[in-house]
mmCIF file of C-alpha atoms and ligand atoms in Angstrom:
data_model
loop_
_atom_site.group_PDB
_atom_site.id
_atom_site.type_symbol
_atom_site.label_atom_id
_atom_site.label_comp_id
_atom_site.label_asym_id
_atom_site.label_seq_id
_atom_site.Cartn_x
_atom_site.Cartn_y
_atom_site.Cartn_z
ATOM 1 C CA MET A 1 -78.184 30.876 35.910
ATOM 2 C CA THR A 2 -81.262 33.073 35.646
ATOM 3 C CA GLU A 3 -84.332 30.948 35.033
ATOM 4 C CA LEU A 4 -86.434 32.386 32.237
ATOM 5 C CA THR A 5 -90.113 32.634 33.139
ATOM 6 C CA LYS A 6 -92.416 30.606 30.922
ATOM 7 C CA GLU A 7 -93.892 33.827 29.494
ATOM 8 C CA PHE A 8 -90.474 35.290 28.695
ATOM 9 C CA TYR A 9 -89.232 32.077 27.110
ATOM 10 C CA GLU A 10 -92.344 31.992 24.936
ATOM 11 C CA GLU A 11 -91.836 35.632 23.994
ATOM 12 C CA LEU A 12 -88.264 34.905 22.933
ATOM 13 C CA VAL A 13 -89.348 31.889 20.876
ATOM 14 C CA GLU A 14 -91.906 34.106 19.162
ATOM 15 C CA ILE A 15 -89.224 36.743 18.479
ATOM 16 C CA ARG A 16 -86.863 34.112 17.050
ATOM 17 C CA HIS A 17 -89.541 32.729 14.771
ATOM 18 C CA TYR A 18 -90.486 36.220 13.600
ATOM 19 C CA LEU A 19 -86.865 37.049 12.791
ATOM 20 C CA HIS A 20 -86.413 33.681 11.076
ATOM 21 C CA GLN A 21 -89.447 34.397 8.921
ATOM 22 C CA HIS A 22 -88.149 37.844 7.921
ATOM 23 C CA PRO A 23 -84.455 37.398 7.054
ATOM 24 C CA GLU A 24 -82.488 40.167 5.349
ATOM 25 C CA LEU A 25 -79.181 40.078 3.487
ATOM 26 C CA SER A 26 -75.944 41.660 4.721
ATOM 27 C CA ASN A 27 -76.069 45.465 4.872
ATOM 28 C CA GLU A 28 -79.777 45.386 4.058
ATOM 29 C CA GLU A 29 -81.011 44.563 7.569
ATOM 30 C CA PHE A 30 -83.348 47.596 7.700
ATOM 31 C CA GLU A 31 -86.509 45.905 9.020
ATOM 32 C CA THR A 32 -84.465 43.791 11.425
ATOM 33 C CA THR A 33 -82.830 46.953 12.761
ATOM 34 C CA LYS A 34 -86.242 48.600 13.268
ATOM 35 C CA PHE A 35 -87.561 45.495 15.006
ATOM 36 C CA LEU A 36 -84.586 45.274 17.390
ATOM 37 C CA LYS A 37 -84.816 48.983 18.257
ATOM 38 C CA ARG A 38 -88.523 48.697 18.953
ATOM 39 C CA LYS A 39 -87.989 45.771 21.352
ATOM 40 C CA LEU A 40 -85.109 47.441 23.169
ATOM 41 C CA GLU A 41 -87.075 50.676 23.542
ATOM 42 C CA GLU A 42 -90.102 48.734 24.776
ATOM 43 C CA TRP A 43 -87.888 47.344 27.540
ATOM 44 C CA GLY A 44 -86.467 50.781 28.432
ATOM 45 C CA ILE A 45 -82.958 50.077 27.100
ATOM 46 C CA ALA A 46 -80.915 53.049 25.831
ATOM 47 C CA ILE A 47 -80.101 53.009 22.113
ATOM 48 C CA VAL A 48 -76.753 54.581 21.215
ATOM 49 C CA PRO A 49 -76.684 56.869 18.142
ATOM 50 C CA THR A 50 -74.620 55.362 15.334
ATOM 51 C CA SER A 51 -73.353 56.276 11.885
ATOM 52 C CA MET A 52 -73.988 52.691 10.691
ATOM 53 C CA LYS A 53 -76.890 52.336 8.282
ATOM 54 C CA THR A 54 -78.008 48.999 9.740
ATOM 55 C CA GLY A 55 -77.392 47.299 13.085
ATOM 56 C CA VAL A 56 -78.129 48.542 16.599
ATOM 57 C CA ILE A 57 -75.918 49.614 19.491
ATOM 58 C CA ALA A 58 -77.463 49.831 22.967
ATOM 59 C CA GLU A 59 -76.201 50.215 26.527
ATOM 60 C CA ILE A 60 -77.046 49.063 30.033
ATOM 61 C CA GLY A 61 -75.323 50.172 33.257
ATOM 62 C CA ASP A 62 -72.823 52.998 33.558
ATOM 63 C CA LYS A 63 -69.107 53.393 33.063
ATOM 64 C CA SER A 64 -68.274 55.704 35.949
ATOM 65 C CA ASN A 65 -65.805 53.038 37.183
ATOM 66 C CA GLY A 66 -64.276 52.833 33.682
ATOM 67 C CA LYS A 67 -65.366 49.234 33.007
ATOM 68 C CA VAL A 68 -66.998 48.477 29.667
ATOM 69 C CA ILE A 69 -67.792 45.057 28.221
ATOM 70 C CA ALA A 70 -69.393 44.461 24.829
ATOM 71 C CA LEU A 71 -71.743 41.606 23.928
ATOM 72 C CA ARG A 72 -72.072 40.968 20.231
ATOM 73 C CA ALA A 73 -74.625 39.166 18.048
ATOM 74 C CA ASP A 74 -74.749 39.213 14.256
ATOM 75 C CA ILE A 75 -78.075 39.830 12.493
ATOM 76 C CA ASP A 76 -77.757 39.121 8.741
ATOM 77 C CA ALA A 77 -79.019 36.209 6.632
ATOM 78 C CA LEU A 78 -77.920 34.398 3.465
ATOM 79 C CA PRO A 79 -79.001 34.180 -0.190
ATOM 80 C CA ILE A 80 -80.382 30.630 0.182
ATOM 81 C CA ASN A 81 -83.812 29.181 -0.627
ATOM 82 C CA GLU A 82 -85.161 27.746 2.614
ATOM 83 C CA LYS A 83 -86.259 24.092 2.445
ATOM 84 C CA THR A 84 -86.994 23.352 6.107
ATOM 85 C CA GLY A 85 -90.765 23.391 5.687
ATOM 86 C CA LEU A 86 -91.061 25.074 9.097
ATOM 87 C CA PRO A 87 -94.320 26.932 9.766
ATOM 88 C CA TYR A 88 -92.198 30.043 10.257
ATOM 89 C CA SER A 89 -90.103 29.561 7.077
ATOM 90 C CA SER A 90 -88.725 32.641 5.362
ATOM 91 C CA VAL A 91 -91.274 34.811 3.580
ATOM 92 C CA ASN A 92 -88.455 36.672 1.829
ATOM 93 C CA GLU A 93 -87.896 34.720 -1.374
ATOM 94 C CA GLY A 94 -84.356 33.381 -1.746
ATOM 95 C CA ILE A 95 -83.184 34.623 1.652
ATOM 96 C CA MET A 96 -82.774 32.435 4.733
ATOM 97 C CA HIS A 97 -81.376 32.600 8.243
ATOM 98 C CA ALA A 98 -79.307 29.513 7.404
ATOM 99 C CA CYS A 99 -76.480 30.442 9.783
ATOM 100 C CA GLY A 100 -78.759 30.936 12.800
ATOM 101 C CA HIS A 101 -78.143 34.653 13.249
ATOM 102 C CA ASP A 102 -81.856 34.877 14.148
ATOM 103 C CA PHE A 103 -80.944 32.763 17.189
ATOM 104 C CA HIS A 104 -77.937 34.957 18.033
ATOM 105 C CA GLN A 105 -79.831 38.242 18.017
ATOM 106 C CA THR A 106 -82.776 36.787 19.948
ATOM 107 C CA SER A 107 -80.350 35.550 22.619
ATOM 108 C CA LEU A 108 -78.783 38.987 22.933
ATOM 109 C CA LEU A 109 -82.222 40.591 23.138
ATOM 110 C CA GLY A 110 -83.149 38.172 25.920
ATOM 111 C CA ALA A 111 -79.924 38.943 27.753
ATOM 112 C CA ALA A 112 -80.561 42.669 27.351
ATOM 113 C CA LYS A 113 -83.894 42.429 29.146
ATOM 114 C CA ILE A 114 -82.445 40.428 32.054
ATOM 115 C CA LEU A 115 -79.414 42.725 32.355
ATOM 116 C CA LYS A 116 -81.703 45.773 32.313
ATOM 117 C CA GLU A 117 -83.765 44.267 35.157
ATOM 118 C CA ASN A 118 -80.529 43.786 37.120
ATOM 119 C CA GLU A 119 -78.871 47.046 36.060
ATOM 120 C CA ASP A 120 -78.202 48.176 39.651
ATOM 121 C CA LYS A 121 -76.033 45.071 40.230
ATOM 122 C CA LEU A 122 -73.849 45.642 37.153
ATOM 123 C CA ASN A 123 -70.274 46.525 37.972
ATOM 124 C CA GLY A 124 -69.790 48.678 34.853
ATOM 125 C CA LEU A 125 -71.303 49.242 31.430
ATOM 126 C CA VAL A 126 -72.571 46.580 29.028
ATOM 127 C CA ARG A 127 -72.643 47.612 25.372
ATOM 128 C CA LEU A 128 -74.876 45.504 23.148
ATOM 129 C CA ILE A 129 -73.709 45.196 19.565
ATOM 130 C CA PHE A 130 -76.297 43.910 17.084
ATOM 131 C CA GLN A 131 -73.847 43.693 14.205
ATOM 132 C CA PRO A 132 -74.803 43.784 10.532
ATOM 133 C CA ALA A 133 -73.082 42.074 7.607
ATOM 134 C CA GLU A 134 -71.137 39.232 9.231
ATOM 135 C CA GLU A 135 -71.594 36.950 6.233
ATOM 136 C CA VAL A 136 -69.710 39.339 3.962
ATOM 137 C CA GLN A 137 -67.015 39.908 6.600
ATOM 138 C CA GLY A 138 -67.625 43.646 6.725
ATOM 139 C CA GLY A 139 -69.881 44.355 9.696
ATOM 140 C CA ALA A 140 -67.327 44.145 12.489
ATOM 141 C CA VAL A 141 -65.084 46.623 10.701
ATOM 142 C CA GLU A 142 -68.074 48.990 10.351
ATOM 143 C CA VAL A 143 -68.721 48.773 14.104
ATOM 144 C CA ILE A 144 -65.067 49.522 14.837
ATOM 145 C CA GLN A 145 -64.936 52.410 12.348
ATOM 146 C CA ALA A 146 -68.087 53.890 13.885
ATOM 147 C CA GLY A 147 -66.145 54.070 17.170
ATOM 148 C CA HIS A 148 -68.275 51.686 19.216
ATOM 149 C CA LEU A 149 -65.290 49.686 20.448
ATOM 150 C CA GLU A 150 -63.100 52.581 21.567
ATOM 151 C CA ASP A 151 -63.799 52.449 25.321
ATOM 152 C CA VAL A 152 -64.470 48.682 25.468
ATOM 153 C CA GLN A 153 -62.015 46.396 27.297
ATOM 154 C CA ALA A 154 -63.508 42.973 26.586
ATOM 155 C CA ILE A 155 -65.959 41.523 24.082
ATOM 156 C CA LEU A 156 -67.947 38.290 24.072
ATOM 157 C CA GLY A 157 -69.731 36.556 21.236
ATOM 158 C CA PHE A 158 -70.813 33.091 20.201
ATOM 159 C CA HIS A 159 -71.961 31.026 17.279
ATOM 160 C CA ASN A 160 -74.667 28.397 17.456
ATOM 161 C CA HIS A 161 -73.323 24.924 16.745
ATOM 162 C CA PRO A 162 -75.587 22.309 15.123
ATOM 163 C CA LYS A 163 -73.271 19.407 15.987
ATOM 164 C CA LEU A 164 -73.324 20.190 19.723
ATOM 165 C CA LYS A 165 -76.196 19.234 22.012
ATOM 166 C CA VAL A 166 -78.492 21.734 23.684
ATOM 167 C CA GLY A 167 -76.879 22.300 27.088
ATOM 168 C CA GLU A 168 -73.304 22.330 25.804
ATOM 169 C CA ILE A 169 -70.982 25.322 25.460
ATOM 170 C CA ALA A 170 -67.642 24.707 23.751
ATOM 171 C CA LEU A 171 -64.656 26.940 24.431
ATOM 172 C CA ILE A 172 -60.975 26.854 23.648
ATOM 173 C CA GLU A 173 -58.056 29.139 24.396
ATOM 174 C CA GLU A 174 -56.429 30.721 21.331
ATOM 175 C CA GLY A 175 -57.791 29.952 17.811
ATOM 176 C CA ILE A 176 -61.403 28.767 17.579
ATOM 177 C CA MET A 177 -62.089 29.757 13.952
ATOM 178 C CA ALA A 178 -59.727 30.127 11.018
ATOM 179 C CA SER A 179 -58.483 33.206 9.215
ATOM 180 C CA VAL A 180 -60.175 33.814 5.886
ATOM 181 C CA ASP A 181 -58.603 35.092 2.686
ATOM 182 C CA GLN A 182 -60.624 35.343 -0.492
ATOM 183 C CA PHE A 183 -58.918 35.477 -3.882
ATOM 184 C CA PHE A 184 -59.968 36.222 -7.468
ATOM 185 C CA ILE A 185 -57.531 35.422 -10.282
ATOM 186 C CA LYS A 186 -57.865 36.649 -13.839
ATOM 187 C CA VAL A 187 -55.844 34.743 -16.437
ATOM 188 C CA HIS A 188 -55.047 36.282 -19.823
ATOM 189 C CA GLY A 189 -53.873 34.120 -22.743
ATOM 190 C CA ILE A 190 -54.356 34.282 -26.504
ATOM 191 C CA GLY A 191 -57.486 32.829 -28.033
ATOM 192 C CA THR A 192 -57.307 30.722 -31.152
ATOM 193 C CA HIS A 193 -59.008 27.960 -33.137
ATOM 194 C CA ALA A 194 -59.116 24.729 -31.128
ATOM 195 C CA ALA A 195 -57.405 23.012 -34.041
ATOM 196 C CA GLU A 196 -54.495 25.482 -34.024
ATOM 197 C CA PRO A 197 -53.392 25.734 -30.382
ATOM 198 C CA GLN A 198 -49.830 26.571 -31.439
ATOM 199 C CA LEU A 199 -51.119 29.999 -32.520
ATOM 200 C CA GLY A 200 -52.399 30.955 -29.064
ATOM 201 C CA VAL A 201 -51.867 30.627 -25.317
ATOM 202 C CA ASP A 202 -54.200 27.954 -23.945
ATOM 203 C CA VAL A 203 -56.018 29.432 -20.902
ATOM 204 C CA PRO A 204 -57.774 26.188 -19.781
ATOM 205 C CA ILE A 205 -54.353 24.479 -19.666
ATOM 206 C CA VAL A 206 -52.848 27.428 -17.745
ATOM 207 C CA ILE A 207 -55.648 27.355 -15.151
ATOM 208 C CA SER A 208 -55.580 23.597 -14.670
ATOM 209 C CA THR A 209 -51.779 23.596 -14.320
ATOM 210 C CA ILE A 210 -51.950 26.398 -11.739
ATOM 211 C CA LEU A 211 -54.634 24.543 -9.753
ATOM 212 C CA THR A 212 -52.563 21.372 -9.590
ATOM 213 C CA GLN A 213 -49.446 23.319 -8.569
ATOM 214 C CA LEU A 214 -51.334 25.202 -5.843
ATOM 215 C CA GLN A 215 -52.108 21.939 -4.057
ATOM 216 C CA THR A 216 -48.389 21.460 -3.443
ATOM 217 C CA ILE A 217 -48.437 24.345 -0.943
ATOM 218 C CA VAL A 218 -50.450 22.456 1.658
ATOM 219 C CA ALA A 219 -48.918 19.091 0.722
ATOM 220 C CA ARG A 220 -45.236 20.125 0.490
ATOM 221 C CA ASN A 221 -44.629 23.523 2.150
ATOM 222 C CA ILE A 222 -46.735 23.392 5.315
ATOM 223 C CA PRO A 223 -45.781 21.170 8.277
ATOM 224 C CA ALA A 224 -48.216 18.252 8.470
ATOM 225 C CA ARG A 225 -49.338 19.142 12.029
ATOM 226 C CA GLU A 226 -50.596 22.546 10.877
ATOM 227 C CA ALA A 227 -54.036 23.122 9.405
ATOM 228 C CA ILE A 228 -54.168 25.153 6.215
ATOM 229 C CA VAL A 229 -56.921 24.862 3.644
ATOM 230 C CA LEU A 230 -56.637 26.165 0.093
ATOM 231 C CA SER A 231 -59.770 25.672 -1.998
ATOM 232 C CA VAL A 232 -60.464 26.812 -5.545
ATOM 233 C CA THR A 233 -64.242 26.840 -5.787
ATOM 234 C CA HIS A 234 -65.188 28.465 -9.074
ATOM 235 C CA ILE A 235 -63.554 28.395 -12.507
ATOM 236 C CA GLU A 236 -64.741 30.024 -15.687
ATOM 237 C CA THR A 237 -63.204 29.970 -19.143
ATOM 238 C CA GLY A 238 -64.292 29.348 -22.696
ATOM 239 C CA GLN A 239 -67.719 29.060 -24.302
ATOM 240 C CA ALA A 240 -67.412 26.720 -27.266
ATOM 241 C CA TRP A 241 -65.993 23.259 -28.058
ATOM 242 C CA ASN A 242 -63.865 24.474 -30.953
ATOM 243 C CA VAL A 243 -62.553 27.816 -29.626
ATOM 244 C CA LEU A 244 -59.687 28.343 -27.208
ATOM 245 C CA PRO A 245 -60.612 31.418 -25.157
ATOM 246 C CA ASP A 246 -58.618 34.614 -24.568
ATOM 247 C CA ASP A 247 -59.265 34.785 -20.841
ATOM 248 C CA GLY A 248 -60.242 32.842 -17.775
ATOM 249 C CA PHE A 249 -61.010 33.323 -14.129
ATOM 250 C CA PHE A 250 -60.921 31.387 -10.880
ATOM 251 C CA GLU A 251 -61.619 32.176 -7.241
ATOM 252 C CA GLY A 252 -61.469 30.537 -3.852
ATOM 253 C CA THR A 253 -60.269 30.856 -0.297
ATOM 254 C CA ILE A 254 -57.371 30.165 2.056
ATOM 255 C CA ARG A 255 -58.020 29.234 5.725
ATOM 256 C CA SER A 256 -55.455 29.058 8.480
ATOM 257 C CA PHE A 257 -54.908 29.155 12.256
ATOM 258 C CA ASN A 258 -51.360 30.439 12.178
ATOM 259 C CA GLN A 259 -50.464 33.984 11.229
ATOM 260 C CA ASP A 260 -46.942 33.144 9.973
ATOM 261 C CA LEU A 261 -48.107 30.218 7.861
ATOM 262 C CA ARG A 262 -50.940 32.319 6.510
ATOM 263 C CA LYS A 263 -48.380 34.826 5.270
ATOM 264 C CA GLU A 264 -46.110 32.115 3.875
ATOM 265 C CA THR A 265 -49.036 30.407 2.103
ATOM 266 C CA LYS A 266 -50.071 33.665 0.444
ATOM 267 C CA GLN A 267 -46.496 34.308 -0.714
ATOM 268 C CA ARG A 268 -46.144 30.811 -2.210
ATOM 269 C CA PHE A 269 -49.609 31.173 -3.750
ATOM 270 C CA VAL A 270 -48.633 34.374 -5.604
ATOM 271 C CA LYS A 271 -45.305 32.941 -6.723
ATOM 272 C CA ILE A 272 -46.810 29.720 -8.114
ATOM 273 C CA ILE A 273 -49.555 31.535 -9.998
ATOM 274 C CA GLU A 274 -47.260 34.163 -11.493
ATOM 275 C CA ASN A 275 -44.452 31.772 -12.406
ATOM 276 C CA THR A 276 -46.700 29.037 -13.796
ATOM 277 C CA ALA A 277 -48.619 31.528 -15.921
ATOM 278 C CA GLU A 278 -45.390 33.079 -17.164
ATOM 279 C CA SER A 279 -43.849 29.729 -18.037
ATOM 280 C CA LEU A 280 -46.884 28.960 -20.213
ATOM 281 C CA GLY A 281 -46.954 32.401 -21.848
ATOM 282 C CA ALA A 282 -49.973 33.786 -19.990
ATOM 283 C CA SER A 283 -50.355 36.728 -17.633
ATOM 284 C CA VAL A 284 -52.391 36.984 -14.430
ATOM 285 C CA GLU A 285 -54.049 39.523 -12.152
ATOM 286 C CA ILE A 286 -54.284 38.501 -8.507
ATOM 287 C CA ILE A 287 -56.992 40.276 -6.512
ATOM 288 C CA TRP A 288 -57.442 39.703 -2.782
ATOM 289 C CA GLY A 289 -61.047 39.989 -1.559
ATOM 290 C CA SER A 290 -62.424 40.178 1.953
ATOM 291 C CA SER A 291 -60.376 38.745 4.785
ATOM 292 C CA ALA A 292 -60.594 38.072 8.494
ATOM 293 C CA PRO A 293 -57.865 37.119 10.953
ATOM 294 C CA VAL A 294 -57.980 34.042 13.209
ATOM 295 C CA THR A 295 -60.791 34.183 15.787
ATOM 296 C CA TYR A 296 -58.340 34.242 18.659
ATOM 297 C CA ASN A 297 -59.639 33.708 22.194
ATOM 298 C CA CYS A 298 -57.594 35.614 24.767
ATOM 299 C CA PRO A 299 -56.420 32.825 27.150
ATOM 300 C CA LYS A 300 -56.866 34.896 30.344
ATOM 301 C CA LEU A 301 -60.379 36.006 29.422
ATOM 302 C CA THR A 302 -61.286 32.490 28.211
ATOM 303 C CA LYS A 303 -60.538 31.084 31.696
ATOM 304 C CA ILE A 304 -63.023 33.552 33.190
ATOM 305 C CA VAL A 305 -65.646 32.835 30.541
ATOM 306 C CA VAL A 306 -65.231 29.084 31.167
ATOM 307 C CA GLU A 307 -66.032 29.722 34.851
ATOM 308 C CA GLY A 308 -69.035 31.895 33.984
ATOM 309 C CA SER A 309 -70.298 29.415 31.402
ATOM 310 C CA LYS A 310 -70.125 26.519 33.871
ATOM 311 C CA LYS A 311 -72.988 28.193 35.757
ATOM 312 C CA VAL A 312 -75.060 27.883 32.589
ATOM 313 C CA ALA A 313 -74.137 24.706 30.750
ATOM 314 C CA ASN A 314 -71.849 21.738 30.372
ATOM 315 C CA VAL A 315 -68.580 23.335 29.198
ATOM 316 C CA ILE A 316 -66.535 21.248 26.765
ATOM 317 C CA GLN A 317 -63.334 21.759 24.787
ATOM 318 C CA ALA A 318 -64.148 23.247 21.367
ATOM 319 C CA THR A 319 -62.932 21.679 18.146
ATOM 320 C CA PRO A 320 -61.736 24.637 16.054
ATOM 321 C CA SER A 321 -63.644 25.293 12.830
ATOM 322 C CA ASN A 322 -62.131 26.154 9.455
ATOM 323 C CA ALA A 323 -65.006 28.547 8.896
ATOM 324 C CA GLY A 324 -64.210 32.210 9.551
ATOM 325 C CA GLU A 325 -65.791 34.904 11.709
ATOM 326 C CA ASP A 326 -65.464 38.643 11.453
ATOM 327 C CA PHE A 327 -65.637 38.739 15.285
ATOM 328 C CA SER A 328 -61.876 38.228 14.881
ATOM 329 C CA HIS A 329 -61.535 41.912 13.923
ATOM 330 C CA TYR A 330 -62.652 42.887 17.450
ATOM 331 C CA GLN A 331 -60.149 40.469 18.959
ATOM 332 C CA GLU A 332 -57.343 42.207 17.061
ATOM 333 C CA LYS A 333 -58.186 45.352 19.049
ATOM 334 C CA ILE A 334 -59.220 44.069 22.483
ATOM 335 C CA SER A 335 -59.509 40.832 24.483
ATOM 336 C CA GLY A 336 -62.375 38.760 23.213
ATOM 337 C CA VAL A 337 -63.881 35.315 23.591
ATOM 338 C CA PHE A 338 -65.999 33.489 21.053
ATOM 339 C CA ALA A 339 -67.839 30.305 22.064
ATOM 340 C CA PHE A 340 -69.834 27.619 20.303
ATOM 341 C CA ILE A 341 -73.252 26.987 21.857
ATOM 342 C CA GLY A 342 -75.001 23.680 21.138
ATOM 343 C CA THR A 343 -78.279 24.159 19.274
ATOM 344 C CA ASN A 344 -79.101 20.777 17.826
ATOM 345 C CA GLY A 345 -76.851 17.737 18.336
ATOM 346 C CA GLU A 346 -79.089 15.301 16.436
ATOM 347 C CA GLU A 347 -77.401 12.653 14.306
ATOM 348 C CA GLY A 348 -77.037 14.045 10.781
ATOM 349 C CA ALA A 349 -78.036 17.605 11.722
ATOM 350 C CA ASN A 350 -77.255 19.904 8.804
ATOM 351 C CA GLY A 351 -74.422 22.371 9.115
ATOM 352 C CA TRP A 352 -74.312 26.137 8.714
ATOM 353 C CA HIS A 353 -75.441 27.569 5.361
ATOM 354 C CA HIS A 354 -77.590 24.520 4.524
ATOM 355 C CA SER A 355 -81.102 25.051 3.153
ATOM 356 C CA ASN A 356 -82.333 22.600 5.804
ATOM 357 C CA PHE A 357 -80.406 24.135 8.699
ATOM 358 C CA LEU A 358 -82.293 23.890 12.009
ATOM 359 C CA VAL A 359 -81.841 25.428 15.445
ATOM 360 C CA LYS A 360 -83.681 24.224 18.548
ATOM 361 C CA ASP A 361 -85.501 26.903 20.529
ATOM 362 C CA GLU A 362 -84.686 25.003 23.746
ATOM 363 C CA ALA A 363 -81.120 26.319 23.457
ATOM 364 C CA LEU A 364 -82.263 29.938 23.876
ATOM 365 C CA PRO A 365 -82.064 30.006 27.715
ATOM 366 C CA ILE A 366 -78.466 28.712 27.547
ATOM 367 C CA ALA A 367 -77.388 31.381 25.064
ATOM 368 C CA VAL A 368 -79.211 34.157 26.947
ATOM 369 C CA ASN A 369 -77.480 33.127 30.148
ATOM 370 C CA TYR A 370 -74.095 32.765 28.436
ATOM 371 C CA TYR A 371 -74.280 36.509 27.835
ATOM 372 C CA VAL A 372 -75.825 37.410 31.204
ATOM 373 C CA GLU A 373 -73.621 35.311 33.509
ATOM 374 C CA ASN A 374 -70.436 36.151 31.666
ATOM 375 C CA ALA A 375 -71.212 39.880 31.530
ATOM 376 C CA PHE A 376 -71.422 39.885 35.335
ATOM 377 C CA HIS A 377 -68.505 37.517 35.788
ATOM 378 C CA VAL A 378 -66.160 39.389 33.437
ATOM 379 C CA LEU A 379 -67.050 42.812 34.869
ATOM 380 C CA ASP A 380 -66.365 41.475 38.382
ATOM 381 C CA ASN A 381 -63.230 39.428 37.641
ATOM 382 C CA PHE A 382 -61.453 40.477 34.462
ATOM 383 C CA LEU A 383 -61.764 44.227 34.262
ATOM 384 C CA VAL A 384 -59.987 45.756 37.246
HETATM 385 ZN ZN1 LIG B 1 -72.551 32.049 8.122
HETATM 386 ZN ZN1 LIG B 2 -72.850 32.714 11.199
#
């Protein structure tokens, strides 16, 4: 593990606090992009031209031996009002780094500087991906479409983890985060006077019947040992106590760790909605929103990253999370490993996307070295 000098650690803390104070929403990370470029240029690191409107791609080392590894950090924030009361709280009203992506990008910046200082020892090329728009599940696809993954053989990323202590890195072979499917359902009935329901098709009854039926998928169609989540999170219909509305709407998400069951769940989902609506005289439109596959850690690469991470921290077995990650899109193309790095560990620490979400700066050296040690270790041992 490379010890960070006191000055460098303090510089990174300052960078993290600056980024925390100036969060930007997905696809709008313009100032963040400028800031990252300025830092990388200051440290003599080559920026790669890109067609992406936000985000930064940079490179260290050379690929004359054909070896290329990518290190990825996401850079976007969330539409949340910060309530931490920190002296470096967000100055951008209604926007907060409540998922800790300020921590991720600072860690990758720190790693970039150390890797640049040790460039002559690198056994290949390291591509740094400061990815935009993770929260809307679109950024990874943008990076891939811009061609930045084409010559890459392995990719590493991580997410901070508030439930894990500083000094812990959690890894697991295979699925570490769930697949994500987002759905929007429009329900069309026939509006009527509340006193004359026989003249219409009652949309509130159609929606509530569908919702109850949908819960039978997880309860009755999926083997009990498998983890599938189906949540309806938002329903809208009607505006008055004495009017049955024409239309309604509901949306939500499906999470899974198993590709076959994901497919089966979606099929049952469509069937239940269509058949239930039809049986009650209504019609539906089913619209699928953004999606991400399972964040699947390549077992062979995970073993190498476990070895590399042991030089940096206490490596523990990860408990998979039902949250999703668009890092999974990279792993569909090439071998990738995604870790959880402990950043809090206090009793009752708030989770991701909470207005009181906190990350401890003391975890920065661990995350920096997760990237640095594993970049070296993977270039030396995985890519041959
Ligand atoms: Zn998030
Ligand atoms: Zn996140």
